[in-house]
PDB file of C-alpha atoms in Angstrom:
ATOM      1  CA  MET A  17       4.486  54.691  -1.549  1.00  0.00           C
ATOM      2  CA  ARG A  18       2.586  51.097  -0.182  1.00  0.00           C
ATOM      3  CA  THR A  19       4.938  48.035  -1.277  1.00  0.00           C
ATOM      4  CA  ARG A  20       3.513  45.461  -3.769  1.00  0.00           C
ATOM      5  CA  ARG A  21       4.091  41.851  -1.976  1.00  0.00           C
ATOM      6  CA  THR A  22       3.809  38.395  -4.128  1.00  0.00           C
ATOM      7  CA  ILE A  23       3.920  35.294  -2.454  1.00  0.00           C
ATOM      8  CA  THR A  24       5.658  32.621  -3.890  1.00  0.00           C
ATOM      9  CA  GLU A  25       4.639  30.021  -2.222  1.00  0.00           C
ATOM     10  CA  LYS A  26       0.601  27.772  -1.824  1.00  0.00           C
ATOM     11  CA  PRO A  27       0.098  30.057   2.060  1.00  0.00           C
ATOM     12  CA  ALA A  28      -0.479  27.852   5.000  1.00  0.00           C
ATOM     13  CA  LEU A  29      -2.879  25.223   5.299  1.00  0.00           C
ATOM     14  CA  THR A  30      -5.240  25.706   7.765  1.00  0.00           C
ATOM     15  CA  GLY A  31      -9.186  23.963   8.695  1.00  0.00           C
ATOM     16  CA  GLU A  32      -9.270  20.640   7.780  1.00  0.00           C
ATOM     17  CA  ASP A  33      -6.376  20.897   4.971  1.00  0.00           C
ATOM     18  CA  LYS A  34      -4.321  21.627   8.178  1.00  0.00           C
ATOM     19  CA  ARG A  35      -5.399  18.366   9.664  1.00  0.00           C
ATOM     20  CA  LEU A  36      -4.743  16.013   7.228  1.00  0.00           C
ATOM     21  CA  ALA A  37      -1.865  17.449   7.218  1.00  0.00           C
ATOM     22  CA  ASN A  38      -1.325  16.482  10.928  1.00  0.00           C
ATOM     23  CA  THR A  39      -2.315  13.347  10.270  1.00  0.00           C
ATOM     24  CA  TRP A  40      -0.263  11.956   8.002  1.00  0.00           C
ATOM     25  CA  ARG A  41       2.508  13.439   9.617  1.00  0.00           C
ATOM     26  CA  SER A  42       1.914  11.323  12.596  1.00  0.00           C
ATOM     27  CA  ALA A  43       1.220   8.103  10.019  1.00  0.00           C
ATOM     28  CA  SER A  44       3.441   5.477   9.582  1.00  0.00           C
ATOM     29  CA  VAL A  45       5.497   6.483   6.089  1.00  0.00           C
ATOM     30  CA  ALA A  46       7.106   3.150   6.235  1.00  0.00           C
ATOM     31  CA  ARG A  47       3.799   1.591   5.953  1.00  0.00           C
ATOM     32  CA  MET A  48       2.636   3.531   3.135  1.00  0.00           C
ATOM     33  CA  ALA A  49       5.850   2.750   1.578  1.00  0.00           C
ATOM     34  CA  GLN A  50       4.939  -0.277   0.853  1.00  0.00           C
ATOM     35  CA  MET A  51       2.350  -0.281  -1.254  1.00  0.00           C
ATOM     36  CA  LYS A  52       2.423  -0.306  -4.823  1.00  0.00           C
ATOM     37  CA  ARG A  53       1.234   2.536  -5.752  1.00  0.00           C
ATOM     38  CA  ILE A  54      -0.394   5.048  -4.532  1.00  0.00           C
ATOM     39  CA  TYR A  55      -3.941   7.337  -7.078  1.00  0.00           C
ATOM     40  CA  THR A  56      -5.651  10.400  -5.649  1.00  0.00           C
ATOM     41  CA  VAL A  57      -9.003  11.808  -7.389  1.00  0.00           C
ATOM     42  CA  THR A  58      -9.890  15.042  -6.618  1.00  0.00           C
ATOM     43  CA  LEU A  59     -13.039  15.712  -8.654  1.00  0.00           C
ATOM     44  CA  ASN A  60     -13.120  19.430  -9.781  1.00  0.00           C
ATOM     45  CA  PRO A  61      -9.317  20.445  -9.268  1.00  0.00           C
ATOM     46  CA  SER A  62      -9.259  24.730  -9.040  1.00  0.00           C
ATOM     47  CA  LEU A  63      -7.012  27.157  -9.079  1.00  0.00           C
ATOM     48  CA  ASP A  64      -7.166  28.892  -5.607  1.00  0.00           C
ATOM     49  CA  TYR A  65      -5.926  33.028  -5.868  1.00  0.00           C
ATOM     50  CA  THR A  66      -5.664  34.581  -1.656  1.00  0.00           C
ATOM     51  CA  VAL A  67      -4.741  37.947  -1.682  1.00  0.00           C
ATOM     52  CA  SER A  68      -4.953  39.684   1.327  1.00  0.00           C
ATOM     53  CA  VAL A  69      -6.724  42.727   1.640  1.00  0.00           C
ATOM     54  CA  GLU A  70      -5.135  45.450   4.171  1.00  0.00           C
ATOM     55  CA  ASN A  71      -8.207  48.041   5.590  1.00  0.00           C
ATOM     56  CA  PHE A  72     -10.681  45.792   3.572  1.00  0.00           C
ATOM     57  CA  ARG A  73     -14.120  47.612   1.995  1.00  0.00           C
ATOM     58  CA  LEU A  74     -17.040  46.830   0.907  1.00  0.00           C
ATOM     59  CA  GLY A  75     -18.076  49.293  -2.225  1.00  0.00           C
ATOM     60  CA  CYS A  76     -15.179  50.192  -2.884  1.00  0.00           C
ATOM     61  CA  THR A  77     -12.441  49.292  -5.060  1.00  0.00           C
ATOM     62  CA  ASN A  78      -9.380  47.793  -2.812  1.00  0.00           C
ATOM     63  CA  ARG A  79      -5.434  47.086  -3.350  1.00  0.00           C
ATOM     64  CA  THR A  80      -4.085  43.068  -2.501  1.00  0.00           C
ATOM     65  CA  GLU A  81      -0.816  43.984  -0.448  1.00  0.00           C
ATOM     66  CA  THR A  82      -0.235  39.762  -0.815  1.00  0.00           C
ATOM     67  CA  GLU A  83      -1.596  37.233  -3.592  1.00  0.00           C
ATOM     68  CA  CYS A  84      -0.837  34.405  -4.833  1.00  0.00           C
ATOM     69  CA  LEU A  85      -2.060  31.405  -7.542  1.00  0.00           C
ATOM     70  CA  THR A  86      -2.192  27.994  -6.062  1.00  0.00           C
ATOM     71  CA  VAL A  87      -3.887  24.348  -7.929  1.00  0.00           C
ATOM     72  CA  GLY A  88      -5.556  23.367  -5.167  1.00  0.00           C
ATOM     73  CA  GLY A  89      -8.426  20.672  -4.860  1.00  0.00           C
ATOM     74  CA  LYS A  90      -8.284  18.356  -1.223  1.00  0.00           C
ATOM     75  CA  GLY A  91      -7.757  14.939  -3.356  1.00  0.00           C
ATOM     76  CA  ILE A  92      -4.505  17.105  -4.328  1.00  0.00           C
ATOM     77  CA  ASN A  93      -3.836  17.954  -0.715  1.00  0.00           C
ATOM     78  CA  VAL A  94      -3.387  14.273  -0.490  1.00  0.00           C
ATOM     79  CA  SER A  95      -0.728  13.762  -2.861  1.00  0.00           C
ATOM     80  CA  THR A  96       1.098  17.143  -2.334  1.00  0.00           C
ATOM     81  CA  VAL A  97       0.962  15.926   2.289  1.00  0.00           C
ATOM     82  CA  LEU A  98       2.462  12.825   0.553  1.00  0.00           C
ATOM     83  CA  HIS A  99       5.460  14.288  -0.856  1.00  0.00           C
ATOM     84  CA  ASN A 100       6.635  16.772   1.446  1.00  0.00           C
ATOM     85  CA  LEU A 101       6.685  12.414   3.084  1.00  0.00           C
ATOM     86  CA  GLY A 102       8.682  11.194  -0.295  1.00  0.00           C
ATOM     87  CA  LEU A 103       5.896   8.981  -1.222  1.00  0.00           C
ATOM     88  CA  GLU A 104       5.159   9.308  -5.089  1.00  0.00           C
ATOM     89  CA  SER A 105       1.776   9.340  -5.804  1.00  0.00           C
ATOM     90  CA  THR A 106      -0.668   9.862  -9.177  1.00  0.00           C
ATOM     91  CA  ALA A 107      -3.110  12.904  -9.265  1.00  0.00           C
ATOM     92  CA  LEU A 108      -6.578  11.885 -11.141  1.00  0.00           C
ATOM     93  CA  GLY A 109      -9.493  13.976 -12.137  1.00  0.00           C
ATOM     94  CA  PHE A 110     -11.038  16.794 -14.196  1.00  0.00           C
ATOM     95  CA  VAL A 111      -9.350  19.554 -15.385  1.00  0.00           C
ATOM     96  CA  ALA A 112     -10.235  22.771 -18.181  1.00  0.00           C
ATOM     97  CA  GLY A 113      -9.193  25.288 -20.099  1.00  0.00           C
ATOM     98  CA  PHE A 114      -6.570  27.908 -19.894  1.00  0.00           C
ATOM     99  CA  THR A 115      -6.947  27.458 -16.219  1.00  0.00           C
ATOM    100  CA  GLY A 116      -6.398  24.008 -16.523  1.00  0.00           C
ATOM    101  CA  ARG A 117      -3.251  23.643 -17.628  1.00  0.00           C
ATOM    102  CA  GLU A 118      -2.170  25.481 -14.780  1.00  0.00           C
ATOM    103  CA  ALA A 119      -3.718  23.942 -12.508  1.00  0.00           C
ATOM    104  CA  ALA A 120      -1.911  20.433 -13.546  1.00  0.00           C
ATOM    105  CA  ALA A 121       1.704  22.589 -15.123  1.00  0.00           C
ATOM    106  CA  GLN A 122       1.787  23.292 -10.980  1.00  0.00           C
ATOM    107  CA  LEU A 123       2.098  19.802 -10.134  1.00  0.00           C
ATOM    108  CA  THR A 124       3.601  18.616 -13.286  1.00  0.00           C
ATOM    109  CA  ALA A 125       6.121  21.342 -11.139  1.00  0.00           C
ATOM    110  CA  ARG A 126       5.224  19.941  -7.656  1.00  0.00           C
ATOM    111  CA  GLY A 127       6.498  16.819  -8.199  1.00  0.00           C
ATOM    112  CA  ILE A 128       2.958  15.024  -8.000  1.00  0.00           C
ATOM    113  CA  GLY A 129       2.736  12.089 -10.596  1.00  0.00           C
ATOM    114  CA  ASN A 130      -0.622  14.183 -13.467  1.00  0.00           C
ATOM    115  CA  GLY A 131      -2.873  11.435 -14.728  1.00  0.00           C
ATOM    116  CA  LEU A 132      -5.244  15.254 -14.971  1.00  0.00           C
ATOM    117  CA  ILE A 133      -8.319  14.179 -17.755  1.00  0.00           C
ATOM    118  CA  PHE A 134      -9.033  18.048 -19.807  1.00  0.00           C
ATOM    119  CA  LEU A 135     -12.761  18.529 -21.446  1.00  0.00           C
ATOM    120  CA  ASP A 136     -13.243  19.830 -24.227  1.00  0.00           C
ATOM    121  CA  GLU A 137     -15.329  22.433 -22.861  1.00  0.00           C
ATOM    122  CA  GLY A 138     -15.375  24.814 -19.940  1.00  0.00           C
ATOM    123  CA  LEU A 139     -12.875  25.884 -17.528  1.00  0.00           C
ATOM    124  CA  THR A 140     -11.014  24.858 -14.632  1.00  0.00           C
ATOM    125  CA  ARG A 141     -12.844  26.766 -11.162  1.00  0.00           C
ATOM    126  CA  ILE A 142     -11.514  30.220  -9.191  1.00  0.00           C
ATOM    127  CA  ASN A 143     -11.839  30.133  -5.671  1.00  0.00           C
ATOM    128  CA  VAL A 144     -10.913  33.378  -4.409  1.00  0.00           C
ATOM    129  CA  LYS A 145      -9.325  33.685  -0.853  1.00  0.00           C
ATOM    130  CA  LEU A 146      -9.548  36.652   0.882  1.00  0.00           C
ATOM    131  CA  GLN A 147      -7.261  36.643   3.838  1.00  0.00           C
ATOM    132  CA  SER A 148      -7.253  40.192   5.592  1.00  0.00           C
ATOM    133  CA  VAL A 149     -11.131  39.315   6.502  1.00  0.00           C
ATOM    134  CA  GLU A 150     -11.258  35.785   8.642  1.00  0.00           C
ATOM    135  CA  GLY A 151     -14.405  33.038   6.726  1.00  0.00           C
ATOM    136  CA  THR A 152     -14.035  34.608   3.694  1.00  0.00           C
ATOM    137  CA  GLU A 153     -13.845  32.622   0.644  1.00  0.00           C
ATOM    138  CA  ILE A 154     -15.865  32.589  -3.220  1.00  0.00           C
ATOM    139  CA  ASN A 155     -15.588  28.883  -4.653  1.00  0.00           C
ATOM    140  CA  GLY A 156     -16.259  28.993  -8.938  1.00  0.00           C
ATOM    141  CA  GLN A 157     -18.804  26.140  -9.996  1.00  0.00           C
ATOM    142  CA  GLY A 158     -15.858  24.288 -12.291  1.00  0.00           C
ATOM    143  CA  PRO A 159     -17.302  22.484 -15.780  1.00  0.00           C
ATOM    144  CA  ASP A 160     -18.946  20.188 -16.665  1.00  0.00           C
ATOM    145  CA  ILE A 161     -18.359  17.041 -16.934  1.00  0.00           C
ATOM    146  CA  SER A 162     -18.905  14.157 -19.615  1.00  0.00           C
ATOM    147  CA  ALA A 163     -20.532  10.900 -19.332  1.00  0.00           C
ATOM    148  CA  GLU A 164     -18.383  10.353 -22.079  1.00  0.00           C
ATOM    149  CA  LYS A 165     -15.319  11.194 -19.416  1.00  0.00           C
ATOM    150  CA  SER A 166     -16.772  10.111 -16.494  1.00  0.00           C
ATOM    151  CA  ALA A 167     -16.188   6.958 -18.045  1.00  0.00           C
ATOM    152  CA  LEU A 168     -12.736   7.703 -18.522  1.00  0.00           C
ATOM    153  CA  LEU A 169     -11.816   8.303 -15.185  1.00  0.00           C
ATOM    154  CA  GLU A 170     -13.271   4.598 -13.698  1.00  0.00           C
ATOM    155  CA  GLU A 171     -11.769   3.082 -16.648  1.00  0.00           C
ATOM    156  CA  ARG A 172      -8.083   4.443 -15.138  1.00  0.00           C
ATOM    157  CA  LEU A 173      -9.140   3.462 -11.406  1.00  0.00           C
ATOM    158  CA  SER A 174      -9.763   0.489 -13.281  1.00  0.00           C
ATOM    159  CA  GLU A 175      -6.194  -0.442 -14.351  1.00  0.00           C
ATOM    160  CA  LEU A 176      -6.178  -0.363  -9.873  1.00  0.00           C
ATOM    161  CA  ALA A 177      -4.385  -3.736  -8.939  1.00  0.00           C
ATOM    162  CA  ALA A 178      -3.746  -5.445  -5.573  1.00  0.00           C
ATOM    163  CA  GLY A 179      -1.515  -3.244  -3.471  1.00  0.00           C
ATOM    164  CA  ASP A 180      -2.827  -0.154  -4.536  1.00  0.00           C
ATOM    165  CA  VAL A 181      -4.264   2.779  -2.653  1.00  0.00           C
ATOM    166  CA  LEU A 182      -7.321   5.128  -3.736  1.00  0.00           C
ATOM    167  CA  PHE A 183      -7.723   8.405  -2.146  1.00  0.00           C
ATOM    168  CA  LEU A 184     -11.377   9.962  -2.874  1.00  0.00           C
ATOM    169  CA  SER A 185     -11.365  12.479  -1.480  1.00  0.00           C
ATOM    170  CA  GLY A 186     -13.591  17.236  -2.400  1.00  0.00           C
ATOM    171  CA  SER A 187     -16.803  17.852  -3.659  1.00  0.00           C
ATOM    172  CA  ILE A 188     -18.659  16.978  -6.217  1.00  0.00           C
ATOM    173  CA  PRO A 189     -19.126  19.079  -9.428  1.00  0.00           C
ATOM    174  CA  ALA A 190     -23.074  19.858  -9.594  1.00  0.00           C
ATOM    175  CA  SER A 191     -23.161  17.481 -12.949  1.00  0.00           C
ATOM    176  CA  LEU A 192     -21.988  13.836 -11.410  1.00  0.00           C
ATOM    177  CA  PRO A 193     -25.036  12.175  -9.128  1.00  0.00           C
ATOM    178  CA  GLU A 194     -24.182  12.774  -5.814  1.00  0.00           C
ATOM    179  CA  ASP A 195     -23.230   8.885  -5.049  1.00  0.00           C
ATOM    180  CA  THR A 196     -20.319   9.269  -7.964  1.00  0.00           C
ATOM    181  CA  TYR A 197     -18.196   8.091  -4.956  1.00  0.00           C
ATOM    182  CA  LEU A 198     -20.093   5.219  -3.580  1.00  0.00           C
ATOM    183  CA  ARG A 199     -20.779   4.415  -7.197  1.00  0.00           C
ATOM    184  CA  MET A 200     -16.958   4.322  -7.640  1.00  0.00           C
ATOM    185  CA  MET A 201     -16.556   2.360  -5.423  1.00  0.00           C
ATOM    186  CA  GLY A 202     -18.312  -0.424  -6.174  1.00  0.00           C
ATOM    187  CA  ARG A 203     -17.125  -0.706  -9.221  1.00  0.00           C
ATOM    188  CA  LEU A 204     -13.487  -1.296  -8.491  1.00  0.00           C
ATOM    189  CA  ALA A 205     -15.107  -3.632  -5.054  1.00  0.00           C
ATOM    190  CA  ALA A 206     -17.067  -5.548  -7.549  1.00  0.00           C
ATOM    191  CA  GLY A 207     -14.008  -6.464  -9.932  1.00  0.00           C
ATOM    192  CA  GLY A 208     -11.618  -7.604  -6.918  1.00  0.00           C
ATOM    193  CA  PHE A 209     -10.327  -4.421  -6.779  1.00  0.00           C
ATOM    194  CA  ASP A 210      -8.806  -5.637  -2.313  1.00  0.00           C
ATOM    195  CA  GLY A 211      -6.075  -1.486  -2.328  1.00  0.00           C
ATOM    196  CA  GLY A 212      -8.615   0.165   0.206  1.00  0.00           C
ATOM    197  CA  GLY A 213     -10.484   3.416  -0.661  1.00  0.00           C
ATOM    198  CA  CYS A 214     -10.330   6.504   1.119  1.00  0.00           C
ATOM    199  CA  ILE A 215     -13.348   8.583   1.340  1.00  0.00           C
ATOM    200  CA  TRP A 216     -12.192  12.395   3.489  1.00  0.00           C
ATOM    201  CA  GLY A 217     -15.487  15.023   3.529  1.00  0.00           C
ATOM    202  CA  ARG A 218     -18.541  15.421   3.578  1.00  0.00           C
ATOM    203  CA  THR A 219     -19.249  12.201   1.974  1.00  0.00           C
ATOM    204  CA  CYS A 220     -17.251   9.955   5.384  1.00  0.00           C
ATOM    205  CA  GLU A 221     -21.146   9.562   6.111  1.00  0.00           C
ATOM    206  CA  SER A 222     -22.586   7.906   3.645  1.00  0.00           C
ATOM    207  CA  ALA A 223     -19.744   5.869   2.691  1.00  0.00           C
ATOM    208  CA  ALA A 224     -19.966   4.188   5.874  1.00  0.00           C
ATOM    209  CA  HIS A 225     -23.455   3.096   5.733  1.00  0.00           C
ATOM    210  CA  ALA A 226     -23.261   1.725   2.525  1.00  0.00           C
ATOM    211  CA  SER A 227     -20.665  -0.162   4.156  1.00  0.00           C
ATOM    212  CA  VAL A 228     -22.888  -1.907   6.304  1.00  0.00           C
ATOM    213  CA  LEU A 229     -25.633  -2.600   3.033  1.00  0.00           C
ATOM    214  CA  GLY A 230     -22.482  -5.283   2.006  1.00  0.00           C
ATOM    215  CA  GLN A 231     -22.605  -2.572  -1.381  1.00  0.00           C
ATOM    216  CA  THR A 232     -18.166  -1.445  -0.920  1.00  0.00           C
ATOM    217  CA  LYS A 233     -15.805  -1.728   1.726  1.00  0.00           C
ATOM    218  CA  PRO A 234     -15.625  -0.004   4.329  1.00  0.00           C
ATOM    219  CA  ALA A 235     -14.179   4.058   4.153  1.00  0.00           C
ATOM    220  CA  ARG A 236     -11.446   5.647   5.873  1.00  0.00           C
ATOM    221  CA  ALA A 237     -11.986   9.045   6.692  1.00  0.00           C
ATOM    222  CA  TRP A 238      -8.849  10.647   7.023  1.00  0.00           C
TER     223      TRP A 238
END
């Protein structure tokens, strides 16, 4: 008889997430601890449904051997790494629906500050990750983010003070402009925020270009 195993812990980090974790482990925790407050932004969080299927076959009914449902997103992963290093942070971003409530509950259970903004419509996306077929993932789109909710996040970011650190990480939802991160950093710089912004991901190149043009402060890619 086949024995079903359910994973209750988040699977080991791989790829870019693993690189991020290794980078932070080698960084100076003491220097980070001296900073006032740390915030991470994940515009499109997810519930990652990670499964393994023995002898996976296309066009057939397959049954999982292991399964795991965990909150994810690049900024939230940063907060998780910081928490594992003994550093507190607050995760900002958008969630919606019953999947959003589960994501927020898992975030709180991890001991991470919950600054997520709940949307009135839609569902936080579910990303399916098939471990037994290397590199196979199906990522959801996520909910639409209204101008009103986007302005609410910017209002919260405007409260950052000298000594605070902000991480902007992960994909930008289709309902927001592609230069959303750059606009955020530009507004923060115009408001006098000098704590630095760290952009990680595909936006790094454009952020560096913007810094040369004087549109925002230089970004550090982790």
